[in-house]
């Protein structure tokens, strides 16, 4: 650790132990963290983000013992997936123990848990215990994949940001819940939010699991806000356009104006890298840079070739970040 990072790390431990919040790096996006034992700090997360209390938080752990201490049931399937993908971008929704603060889980009987893959945050959890943390952005806004993005989200706050460099994955974790079948039946894994651990990754891993499990997309329950239609939105409209659209045509701009009810003069195109891992890593930084560039609308071509694997998560975020989908 550099002397600066070391000093901030010590300060982060102090603040988290003193009922305050700290922005922390993970491999996915930066989180706004509170000790799971501090109700005051947990409330501050919702207040700073202007996040409604009905949107539950993910608890970040650094061991199986911590994860199991939060849950009233630790099924073999969850254990297998955690052993395969932790530390990493996979969040497991499991039945919670009574003593997990309902503010974290929005009163739900379940708790979302993951072990993030970032050395600094791992050490922080080692010192202060599990951390409840949503992404460190204002509610509904683009998530931060660099420390400076967090500062841009909360400019007036004396918020401590532990700078761990640019996030390696760049998109939020995959969130899974389970419908467990009785003996002899088939367990169902539900992908509530696609992310860095893809459906293919899960399929491949499950071949080594002793019981049959089926993967389904989406929830059969009330949708949580992370799964709402409009989320992750930049400061200017983002519009998905067809692969072949002529981005400079007056017709296209008129169509966008009609759909967004505003005058558009200077469109700018967000070009994604052909490699989905790089496209994901760069996505939020590009969205932010273009929103600050003086342009008044961001256009993204929706390539039909870019589907499956990690593209599912990228397309999910783009469609929720979009004001209009013209494809
Ligand atoms: O990669 C990530 O997951 C990042 C980093 C900081 O770990 N965190 C993150 O948190 O994206 P947040 O709060 O922005 O999104 C958490 C998602 C939300 O969609 C929330 O509704 C869902 O997880 N969630 C949390 N607890 C849940 C539960 N008990 N049941 C269903 N969904 C849950
Ligand atoms: Mg979020």
Short mmCIF file of C-alpha atoms and ligand atoms in Angstrom, two decimals:
data_model
loop_
_atom_site.label_atom_id
_atom_site.label_comp_id
_atom_site.label_asym_id
_atom_site.label_seq_id
_atom_site.Cartn_x
_atom_site.Cartn_y
_atom_site.Cartn_z
CA UNK A 1 0.00 0.00 0.00
CA UNK A 2 1.27 3.51 -0.80
CA UNK A 3 1.54 5.89 2.21
CA UNK A 4 -1.55 7.80 0.98
CA UNK A 5 -3.62 4.65 0.55
CA UNK A 6 -2.42 3.39 3.91
CA UNK A 7 -3.50 6.60 5.67
CA UNK A 8 -6.90 6.48 3.95
CA UNK A 9 -7.26 2.81 4.82
CA UNK A 10 -6.72 3.56 8.52
CA UNK A 11 -9.19 6.44 8.32
CA UNK A 12 -11.72 4.18 6.54
CA UNK A 13 -11.48 1.64 9.40
CA UNK A 14 -11.99 4.44 11.94
CA UNK A 15 -15.01 5.89 10.17
CA UNK A 16 -16.68 2.53 9.57
CA UNK A 17 -16.20 1.70 13.25
CA UNK A 18 -17.67 5.09 14.22
CA UNK A 19 -21.08 4.81 12.51
CA UNK A 20 -20.00 6.53 9.28
CA UNK A 21 -19.95 5.50 5.60
CA UNK A 22 -16.96 5.15 3.25
CA UNK A 23 -16.81 4.63 -0.54
CA UNK A 24 -14.87 1.45 -1.29
CA UNK A 25 -13.46 -0.15 -4.45
CA UNK A 26 -14.56 -3.56 -5.71
CA UNK A 27 -13.82 -5.38 -8.97
CA UNK A 28 -17.32 -4.47 -10.29
CA UNK A 29 -18.09 -0.86 -9.31
CA UNK A 30 -17.39 1.33 -6.26
CA UNK A 31 -19.68 0.78 -3.28
CA UNK A 32 -20.95 3.11 -0.56
CA UNK A 33 -20.25 1.02 2.52
CA UNK A 34 -21.48 0.80 6.11
CA UNK A 35 -20.80 -1.75 8.83
CA UNK A 36 -23.78 -4.14 8.98
CA UNK A 37 -23.85 -3.41 12.73
CA UNK A 38 -24.32 0.35 12.37
CA UNK A 39 -27.95 1.30 11.80
CA UNK A 40 -26.95 4.97 11.69
CA UNK A 41 -24.45 4.41 8.85
CA UNK A 42 -26.91 2.20 6.95
CA UNK A 43 -29.51 4.97 7.14
CA UNK A 44 -26.89 7.44 5.88
CA UNK A 45 -26.36 5.30 2.75
CA UNK A 46 -30.04 5.65 1.80
CA UNK A 47 -30.00 9.36 2.64
CA UNK A 48 -26.86 10.18 0.60
CA UNK A 49 -28.02 8.15 -2.41
CA UNK A 50 -31.63 9.35 -2.12
CA UNK A 51 -32.41 5.66 -2.38
CA UNK A 52 -35.86 4.41 -1.36
CA UNK A 53 -35.86 2.09 1.66
CA UNK A 54 -37.59 -0.63 -0.36
CA UNK A 55 -34.41 -1.30 -2.38
CA UNK A 56 -32.28 -3.81 -0.40
CA UNK A 57 -28.47 -3.68 -0.07
CA UNK A 58 -25.82 -6.32 -0.77
CA UNK A 59 -23.69 -7.48 2.18
CA UNK A 60 -20.00 -7.85 1.32
CA UNK A 61 -18.08 -10.57 3.16
CA UNK A 62 -14.60 -12.06 2.89
CA UNK A 63 -15.20 -15.58 4.19
CA UNK A 64 -17.68 -18.44 4.12
CA UNK A 65 -18.01 -18.16 7.90
CA UNK A 66 -19.24 -14.56 7.56
CA UNK A 67 -21.66 -15.53 4.77
CA UNK A 68 -23.08 -18.43 6.74
CA UNK A 69 -23.49 -16.27 9.84
CA UNK A 70 -25.91 -14.07 7.85
CA UNK A 71 -28.05 -16.91 6.51
CA UNK A 72 -30.54 -19.31 8.09
CA UNK A 73 -29.97 -21.82 5.29
CA UNK A 74 -26.81 -22.44 3.25
CA UNK A 75 -27.87 -24.85 0.50
CA UNK A 76 -25.35 -27.13 -1.22
CA UNK A 77 -26.02 -25.35 -4.54
CA UNK A 78 -25.19 -21.91 -3.08
CA UNK A 79 -22.10 -23.37 -1.41
CA UNK A 80 -20.96 -24.84 -4.73
CA UNK A 81 -21.45 -21.56 -6.62
CA UNK A 82 -19.73 -19.52 -3.92
CA UNK A 83 -16.76 -21.93 -3.95
CA UNK A 84 -16.59 -21.68 -7.73
CA UNK A 85 -16.97 -17.91 -8.20
CA UNK A 86 -15.94 -16.15 -4.96
CA UNK A 87 -14.19 -13.83 -4.60
CA UNK A 88 -15.88 -12.40 -7.68
CA UNK A 89 -18.89 -10.70 -9.28
CA UNK A 90 -21.58 -13.09 -8.01
CA UNK A 91 -24.26 -12.16 -5.45
CA UNK A 92 -26.35 -14.88 -3.80
CA UNK A 93 -29.80 -14.14 -2.36
CA UNK A 94 -30.48 -16.53 0.55
CA UNK A 95 -32.79 -16.78 3.59
CA UNK A 96 -31.56 -14.37 6.24
CA UNK A 97 -31.01 -14.84 9.95
CA UNK A 98 -33.29 -12.86 12.25
CA UNK A 99 -30.47 -10.66 13.51
CA UNK A 100 -29.64 -9.20 10.07
CA UNK A 101 -30.96 -5.62 10.23
CA UNK A 102 -34.18 -5.37 8.14
CA UNK A 103 -33.00 -1.97 6.86
CA UNK A 104 -30.37 -3.87 4.85
CA UNK A 105 -32.89 -6.29 3.38
CA UNK A 106 -35.86 -3.88 3.07
CA UNK A 107 -37.83 -6.18 5.34
CA UNK A 108 -37.43 -9.15 2.97
CA UNK A 109 -36.85 -12.62 4.44
CA UNK A 110 -33.69 -12.91 2.29
CA UNK A 111 -30.25 -11.28 2.26
CA UNK A 112 -27.98 -10.69 -0.77
CA UNK A 113 -24.32 -11.64 -0.16
CA UNK A 114 -21.08 -11.52 -2.11
CA UNK A 115 -17.32 -11.73 -1.58
CA UNK A 116 -15.81 -8.98 -3.77
CA UNK A 117 -12.43 -9.47 -5.47
CA UNK A 118 -10.45 -6.43 -4.36
CA UNK A 119 -7.48 -6.53 -2.01
CA UNK A 120 -8.21 -3.21 -0.23
CA UNK A 121 -11.85 -3.97 0.49
CA UNK A 122 -10.95 -7.51 1.51
CA UNK A 123 -8.58 -6.10 4.14
CA UNK A 124 -11.19 -3.56 5.24
CA UNK A 125 -13.74 -6.36 5.82
CA UNK A 126 -11.05 -8.28 7.71
CA UNK A 127 -10.71 -5.31 10.11
CA UNK A 128 -14.30 -4.13 10.51
CA UNK A 129 -16.48 -7.11 9.49
CA UNK A 130 -19.13 -7.42 6.76
CA UNK A 131 -20.10 -4.27 4.88
CA UNK A 132 -23.53 -3.41 3.49
CA UNK A 133 -22.95 -1.48 0.26
CA UNK A 134 -24.93 -0.44 -2.80
CA UNK A 135 -23.17 1.10 -5.79
CA UNK A 136 -21.79 4.55 -4.85
CA UNK A 137 -24.03 6.68 -7.07
CA UNK A 138 -27.18 8.72 -6.64
CA UNK A 139 -30.26 6.51 -7.02
CA UNK A 140 -31.07 5.67 -10.64
CA UNK A 141 -27.82 7.18 -11.93
CA UNK A 142 -24.80 5.63 -13.71
CA UNK A 143 -22.66 3.50 -11.36
CA UNK A 144 -19.06 4.60 -10.59
CA UNK A 145 -16.19 2.52 -11.96
CA UNK A 146 -13.46 4.94 -10.80
CA UNK A 147 -12.85 6.93 -7.61
CA UNK A 148 -13.37 10.23 -9.44
CA UNK A 149 -16.85 9.09 -10.52
CA UNK A 150 -17.79 8.72 -6.85
CA UNK A 151 -16.55 12.26 -6.17
CA UNK A 152 -18.65 13.55 -9.09
CA UNK A 153 -21.72 11.82 -7.59
CA UNK A 154 -21.24 13.30 -4.11
CA UNK A 155 -19.34 16.58 -4.61
CA UNK A 156 -20.58 18.38 -1.49
CA UNK A 157 -20.00 15.61 0.94
CA UNK A 158 -17.00 15.06 3.15
CA UNK A 159 -17.21 11.47 1.98
CA UNK A 160 -14.03 9.42 2.32
CA UNK A 161 -13.29 7.56 -0.92
CA UNK A 162 -10.81 4.71 -0.73
CA UNK A 163 -9.16 4.84 -4.17
CA UNK A 164 -8.47 1.32 -5.44
CA UNK A 165 -7.98 2.29 -9.09
CA UNK A 166 -10.34 1.66 -12.02
CA UNK A 167 -12.69 -1.31 -11.52
CA UNK A 168 -11.58 -4.43 -13.37
CA UNK A 169 -15.06 -5.71 -14.37
CA UNK A 170 -16.85 -2.36 -14.62
CA UNK A 171 -20.45 -3.64 -14.35
CA UNK A 172 -22.36 -4.70 -11.24
CA UNK A 173 -22.36 -8.30 -10.05
CA UNK A 174 -24.67 -11.06 -11.27
CA UNK A 175 -27.50 -11.46 -8.71
CA UNK A 176 -28.97 -14.96 -8.24
CA UNK A 177 -31.83 -16.36 -6.19
CA UNK A 178 -32.84 -19.99 -5.75
CA UNK A 179 -36.01 -22.08 -5.86
CA UNK A 180 -34.89 -25.30 -4.24
CA UNK A 181 -36.74 -28.49 -5.13
CA UNK A 182 -37.43 -31.41 -2.79
CA UNK A 183 -35.09 -34.43 -3.06
CA UNK A 184 -35.20 -35.82 -6.59
CA UNK A 185 -36.50 -32.56 -8.09
CA UNK A 186 -34.67 -29.91 -10.11
CA UNK A 187 -33.42 -26.77 -8.38
CA UNK A 188 -33.99 -23.46 -10.18
CA UNK A 189 -31.41 -20.67 -10.24
CA UNK A 190 -32.90 -17.29 -11.14
CA UNK A 191 -30.69 -14.61 -12.65
CA UNK A 192 -32.22 -11.45 -11.12
CA UNK A 193 -29.52 -9.26 -12.66
CA UNK A 194 -27.02 -10.38 -15.35
CA UNK A 195 -23.37 -9.46 -14.66
CA UNK A 196 -19.75 -10.54 -14.69
CA UNK A 197 -20.56 -14.20 -14.06
CA UNK A 198 -22.48 -15.10 -17.22
CA UNK A 199 -25.16 -17.71 -17.87
CA UNK A 200 -22.54 -19.71 -19.82
CA UNK A 201 -20.17 -19.56 -16.83
CA UNK A 202 -22.95 -20.90 -14.60
CA UNK A 203 -23.91 -23.65 -17.08
CA UNK A 204 -20.31 -24.78 -17.37
CA UNK A 205 -19.80 -24.80 -13.61
CA UNK A 206 -23.04 -26.70 -12.96
CA UNK A 207 -21.79 -29.67 -15.00
CA UNK A 208 -19.57 -30.41 -12.00
CA UNK A 209 -22.39 -30.15 -9.47
CA UNK A 210 -23.92 -33.35 -8.10
CA UNK A 211 -27.60 -32.36 -8.60
CA UNK A 212 -29.53 -31.09 -11.60
CA UNK A 213 -30.24 -27.35 -11.67
CA UNK A 214 -31.99 -25.21 -14.25
CA UNK A 215 -31.20 -21.55 -14.92
CA UNK A 216 -34.00 -19.03 -15.54
CA UNK A 217 -33.78 -15.35 -16.30
CA UNK A 218 -35.67 -12.79 -14.27
CA UNK A 219 -37.68 -12.87 -11.09
CA UNK A 220 -41.18 -14.19 -10.57
CA UNK A 221 -41.61 -11.74 -7.69
CA UNK A 222 -41.90 -7.97 -7.43
CA UNK A 223 -39.03 -6.40 -9.35
CA UNK A 224 -36.40 -4.66 -7.23
CA UNK A 225 -35.34 -1.19 -8.44
CA UNK A 226 -32.02 -2.45 -9.83
CA UNK A 227 -34.24 -4.40 -12.19
CA UNK A 228 -36.49 -1.42 -13.00
CA UNK A 229 -36.83 -0.21 -16.56
CA UNK A 230 -34.98 3.08 -16.01
CA UNK A 231 -31.78 2.84 -14.00
CA UNK A 232 -28.06 3.56 -14.53
CA UNK A 233 -29.00 6.74 -16.44
CA UNK A 234 -26.43 9.37 -17.52
CA UNK A 235 -27.08 13.14 -17.26
CA UNK A 236 -28.15 13.49 -20.91
CA UNK A 237 -30.50 11.20 -22.85
CA UNK A 238 -29.03 7.97 -24.15
CA UNK A 239 -30.71 6.55 -27.25
CA UNK A 240 -30.30 3.07 -28.68
CA UNK A 241 -30.34 3.17 -32.47
CA UNK A 242 -30.34 0.54 -35.16
CA UNK A 243 -27.05 -0.91 -36.39
CA UNK A 244 -27.46 0.70 -39.80
CA UNK A 245 -28.78 4.09 -38.68
CA UNK A 246 -27.06 7.08 -40.19
CA UNK A 247 -26.16 8.85 -36.99
CA UNK A 248 -25.91 12.27 -38.57
CA UNK A 249 -29.17 12.20 -40.43
CA UNK A 250 -31.63 14.99 -39.65
CA UNK A 251 -34.41 12.37 -39.70
CA UNK A 252 -32.82 10.45 -36.85
CA UNK A 253 -32.44 13.60 -34.74
CA UNK A 254 -36.06 14.59 -35.42
CA UNK A 255 -37.20 11.16 -34.34
CA UNK A 256 -35.20 11.42 -31.12
CA UNK A 257 -36.55 14.93 -30.49
CA UNK A 258 -40.07 13.68 -30.88
CA UNK A 259 -39.41 10.82 -28.45
CA UNK A 260 -37.56 12.84 -25.80
CA UNK A 261 -39.52 16.09 -26.12
CA UNK A 262 -36.35 18.17 -26.40
CA UNK A 263 -34.29 19.84 -29.10
CA UNK A 264 -31.18 17.89 -30.10
CA UNK A 265 -28.29 19.65 -31.80
CA UNK A 266 -25.14 17.70 -31.07
CA UNK A 267 -25.35 13.91 -30.91
CA UNK A 268 -22.30 11.90 -29.94
CA UNK A 269 -21.78 8.20 -30.49
CA UNK A 270 -20.68 5.85 -27.73
CA UNK A 271 -18.59 3.20 -29.45
CA UNK A 272 -18.16 -0.08 -27.59
CA UNK A 273 -15.04 -2.21 -27.89
CA UNK A 274 -15.56 -5.48 -29.79
CA UNK A 275 -14.27 -7.43 -26.75
CA UNK A 276 -17.13 -7.53 -24.20
CA UNK A 277 -14.77 -7.60 -21.20
CA UNK A 278 -13.22 -4.32 -22.39
CA UNK A 279 -16.60 -2.88 -23.45
CA UNK A 280 -17.99 -3.54 -19.94
CA UNK A 281 -14.92 -2.13 -18.18
CA UNK A 282 -15.15 1.09 -20.18
CA UNK A 283 -18.94 1.51 -20.41
CA UNK A 284 -19.71 3.73 -17.40
CA UNK A 285 -16.58 5.89 -17.82
CA UNK A 286 -17.55 6.49 -21.47
CA UNK A 287 -21.16 7.29 -20.55
CA UNK A 288 -19.95 9.85 -18.00
CA UNK A 289 -17.34 11.42 -20.27
CA UNK A 290 -19.84 11.83 -23.12
CA UNK A 291 -22.52 13.24 -20.80
CA UNK A 292 -19.96 15.92 -19.78
CA UNK A 293 -18.67 16.55 -23.31
CA UNK A 294 -21.14 19.26 -24.33
CA UNK A 295 -23.14 16.87 -26.50
CA UNK A 296 -26.87 16.76 -25.84
CA UNK A 297 -27.62 13.15 -26.70
CA UNK A 298 -25.61 9.90 -26.59
CA UNK A 299 -26.30 7.42 -29.38
CA UNK A 300 -25.43 3.75 -29.02
CA UNK A 301 -25.71 1.31 -31.90
CA UNK A 302 -27.47 -1.84 -30.88
CA UNK A 303 -25.53 -4.50 -32.72
CA UNK A 304 -27.39 -7.75 -33.19
CA UNK A 305 -24.03 -9.51 -33.31
CA UNK A 306 -23.31 -8.57 -29.73
CA UNK A 307 -25.40 -11.04 -27.81
CA UNK A 308 -24.87 -13.84 -25.32
CA UNK A 309 -22.09 -14.18 -22.75
CA UNK A 310 -21.03 -10.94 -21.12
CA UNK A 311 -22.99 -8.94 -23.74
CA UNK A 312 -26.20 -9.87 -21.88
CA UNK A 313 -25.14 -7.75 -18.91
CA UNK A 314 -23.93 -4.88 -21.11
CA UNK A 315 -27.17 -4.87 -23.11
CA UNK A 316 -29.21 -5.03 -19.89
CA UNK A 317 -27.48 -1.88 -18.53
CA UNK A 318 -27.72 -0.07 -21.88
CA UNK A 319 -31.44 -0.74 -22.24
CA UNK A 320 -32.11 0.51 -18.69
CA UNK A 321 -29.85 3.55 -19.15
CA UNK A 322 -31.63 4.45 -22.40
CA UNK A 323 -34.31 7.14 -22.53
CA UNK A 324 -35.47 5.82 -25.89
CA UNK A 325 -34.90 2.56 -27.73
CA UNK A 326 -35.29 3.09 -31.49
CA UNK A 327 -34.10 -0.35 -32.48
O1 LIG B 1 -21.37 -5.38 -8.05
C1 LIG B 1 -22.23 -5.06 -7.24
O2 LIG B 1 -23.17 -5.81 -6.94
C2 LIG B 1 -22.12 -3.68 -6.57
C3 LIG B 1 -20.84 -3.66 -5.72
C4 LIG B 1 -20.71 -2.41 -4.91
O3 LIG B 1 -20.82 -4.80 -4.92
N1 LIG B 1 -23.27 -3.40 -5.78
C5 LIG B 1 -24.47 -3.08 -6.33
O4 LIG B 1 -25.44 -2.77 -5.39
O5 LIG B 1 -24.68 -3.05 -7.52
P1 LIG B 1 -26.83 -2.12 -5.75
O6 LIG B 1 -27.48 -1.82 -4.44
O7 LIG B 1 -26.63 -0.99 -6.66
O8 LIG B 1 -27.63 -3.28 -6.41
C6 LIG B 1 -28.01 -4.39 -5.63
C7 LIG B 1 -29.07 -5.18 -6.33
C8 LIG B 1 -30.35 -4.38 -6.44
O9 LIG B 1 -30.94 -4.63 -7.69
C9 LIG B 1 -31.19 -4.97 -5.31
O10 LIG B 1 -32.55 -4.80 -5.56
C10 LIG B 1 -30.75 -6.43 -5.34
O11 LIG B 1 -29.36 -6.36 -5.57
N2 LIG B 1 -30.98 -7.10 -4.05
C11 LIG B 1 -30.39 -6.85 -2.85
N3 LIG B 1 -30.91 -7.63 -1.89
C12 LIG B 1 -31.86 -8.40 -2.47
C13 LIG B 1 -32.75 -9.41 -2.00
N4 LIG B 1 -32.79 -9.77 -0.72
N5 LIG B 1 -33.59 -9.98 -2.91
C14 LIG B 1 -33.55 -9.61 -4.22
N6 LIG B 1 -32.73 -8.66 -4.72
C15 LIG B 1 -31.89 -8.07 -3.86
MG1 LIG B 2 -26.85 0.47 -8.03
#
